[in-house]
């Protein structure tokens, strides 16, 4: 059995980068995020279809709890907001396996806001926050052909592995 991480009861903290505010996810974010995620092209790589408002509210209510029902995983979720305009532009999230301390990362930026480096900037802030709490190993699972997410993973210091999980390639850092 592994060592339980000391920060597992800590909630997501608000984070800031030069261009973004990362707000801890709440169910209230669903109202503005439904528009950000309402693009079938966005779901080409993340799977599924754009959620409707009620579906997104239910998802956010579940995620905002911050942990899996069995306590084996801790969830940290942030909504990305442009500092200059205040608009929500996407989200980042980390699922931390409590026993191993491995964090699995994900990032999504709305199609209208892509190409600005927001995913890299936010994922870097999230990763720094995790590292400051003792997380040494981070992973991401990326669909083949998603060059933008692969670039973010490389910028975070993740390397592509040969592992394929549910059609996605596992990327990881330090072991």
XYZ file of C-alpha atoms in Angstrom:
175
model
C 0.000 0.000 0.000
C 1.364 3.432 -0.941
C 1.706 6.561 1.126
C -1.362 8.765 1.328
C -0.558 12.240 0.121
C -0.902 14.973 2.754
C -2.867 17.339 0.495
C -5.676 14.947 -0.417
C -8.175 16.942 1.620
C -7.052 20.281 0.148
C -9.490 21.805 -2.362
C -8.438 23.204 -5.701
C -6.993 26.667 -5.182
C -7.499 29.640 -7.478
C -4.450 30.049 -9.716
C -3.318 32.896 -11.928
C -1.086 33.137 -14.967
C -0.194 36.276 -16.904
C -3.292 35.929 -19.112
C -5.611 33.553 -17.277
C -7.409 33.026 -14.006
C -7.965 29.392 -13.071
C -11.079 29.225 -10.905
C -11.916 26.093 -8.929
C -14.854 24.437 -10.667
C -18.356 24.898 -9.255
C -21.710 23.784 -10.666
C -22.496 27.456 -11.370
C -19.811 27.439 -14.099
C -22.013 25.191 -16.245
C -24.116 28.133 -17.428
C -21.227 29.830 -19.230
C -19.225 26.690 -20.043
C -22.058 25.090 -21.998
C -21.447 27.684 -24.739
C -17.672 27.118 -24.667
C -18.138 23.360 -25.115
C -20.988 23.615 -27.656
C -18.942 22.728 -30.717
C -18.995 19.249 -32.300
C -15.503 19.874 -33.751
C -14.154 20.305 -30.217
C -15.310 16.780 -29.385
C -13.358 15.246 -32.248
C -10.526 14.520 -29.831
C -12.187 14.636 -26.426
C -14.987 12.292 -27.468
C -18.693 12.441 -26.977
C -20.861 15.333 -28.014
C -21.477 18.809 -26.668
C -23.331 18.544 -23.341
C -26.578 20.392 -22.722
C -26.900 22.644 -19.678
C -28.521 20.072 -17.382
C -25.954 17.418 -18.286
C -23.078 19.820 -17.656
C -24.574 20.942 -14.330
C -24.827 17.302 -13.190
C -21.246 16.636 -14.315
C -19.945 19.710 -12.492
C -21.891 18.832 -9.322
C -20.171 15.438 -9.387
C -16.693 16.811 -10.175
C -16.947 19.624 -7.615
C -17.074 16.984 -4.852
C -13.348 16.653 -5.435
C -13.010 12.914 -4.940
C -14.188 9.563 -6.192
C -16.885 7.788 -4.174
C -14.364 5.241 -2.857
C -11.772 7.899 -1.991
C -9.089 6.382 -4.220
C -8.868 9.438 -6.491
C -8.778 13.150 -5.817
C -10.150 15.518 -8.466
C -8.836 19.019 -9.095
C -10.765 21.025 -11.705
C -10.404 24.602 -12.856
C -12.315 26.793 -15.291
C -10.041 28.987 -17.412
C -10.982 32.634 -17.631
C -9.269 35.322 -19.690
C -8.028 38.006 -17.337
C -8.545 40.761 -19.909
C -12.171 39.991 -20.807
C -13.394 37.789 -17.965
C -14.677 35.209 -20.476
C -14.540 31.498 -19.702
C -12.408 29.817 -22.395
C -11.919 26.215 -21.245
C -10.845 24.010 -18.359
C -7.998 21.960 -16.950
C -8.242 19.035 -14.588
C -6.089 16.589 -12.696
C -7.137 13.240 -11.284
C -4.668 12.177 -8.596
C -4.492 8.516 -7.583
C -4.252 8.816 -3.798
C -2.039 5.771 -3.222
C 0.432 6.245 -6.071
C 0.383 10.028 -6.232
C 0.253 9.940 -10.042
C -1.765 12.791 -11.559
C -3.567 12.299 -14.857
C -4.063 15.650 -16.585
C -6.553 16.920 -19.125
C -7.125 20.273 -20.800
C -9.779 21.631 -23.137
C -9.911 25.079 -24.684
C -12.963 26.154 -26.652
C -12.513 26.288 -30.417
C -12.950 30.071 -30.504
C -9.990 30.485 -28.156
C -7.502 28.017 -29.597
C -4.119 28.936 -30.993
C -3.357 31.406 -28.208
C -1.343 29.097 -25.951
C -4.029 29.020 -23.260
C -3.929 25.229 -22.802
C -0.160 25.247 -22.350
C -0.282 28.222 -19.965
C -3.065 26.743 -17.808
C -1.729 23.184 -17.822
C 1.685 24.497 -16.805
C 0.172 26.403 -13.860
C -1.784 23.322 -12.800
C 1.306 21.112 -13.078
C 3.375 23.547 -11.004
C 0.638 23.557 -8.354
C 0.688 19.741 -8.279
C 4.497 19.552 -8.141
C 4.491 21.972 -5.189
C 2.302 19.418 -3.402
C 4.629 16.496 -3.989
C 3.251 15.104 -7.222
C 6.271 13.914 -9.205
C 4.616 11.908 -11.967
C 2.015 13.346 -14.309
C 0.353 11.686 -17.253
C -2.028 12.637 -20.038
C -3.949 10.530 -22.526
C -4.113 12.001 -26.013
C -5.878 10.778 -29.136
C -3.513 10.085 -32.039
C -3.376 13.054 -34.390
C -4.189 15.686 -31.778
C -1.083 17.750 -32.531
C -2.155 20.672 -30.327
C -2.470 18.495 -27.220
C 0.750 16.693 -28.060
C 2.500 20.080 -28.135
C 1.067 20.933 -24.708
C 2.240 17.566 -23.341
C 5.766 18.149 -24.678
C 5.799 21.657 -23.164
C 4.944 20.072 -19.789
C 7.887 17.683 -20.146
C 5.760 14.624 -20.853
C 7.022 11.953 -23.201
C 4.954 9.767 -25.475
C 4.799 6.120 -24.404
C 3.768 3.039 -26.362
C 0.754 2.491 -24.085
C -2.648 2.828 -25.741
C -5.610 3.267 -23.366
C -9.125 3.499 -24.800
C -7.742 4.692 -28.134
C -5.528 7.338 -26.528
C -1.746 7.365 -26.207
C -0.366 7.710 -22.705
C 2.158 10.503 -22.188
C 4.044 10.753 -18.912
C 6.794 12.490 -16.985
C 9.406 11.267 -14.495
C 9.174 7.897 -12.813
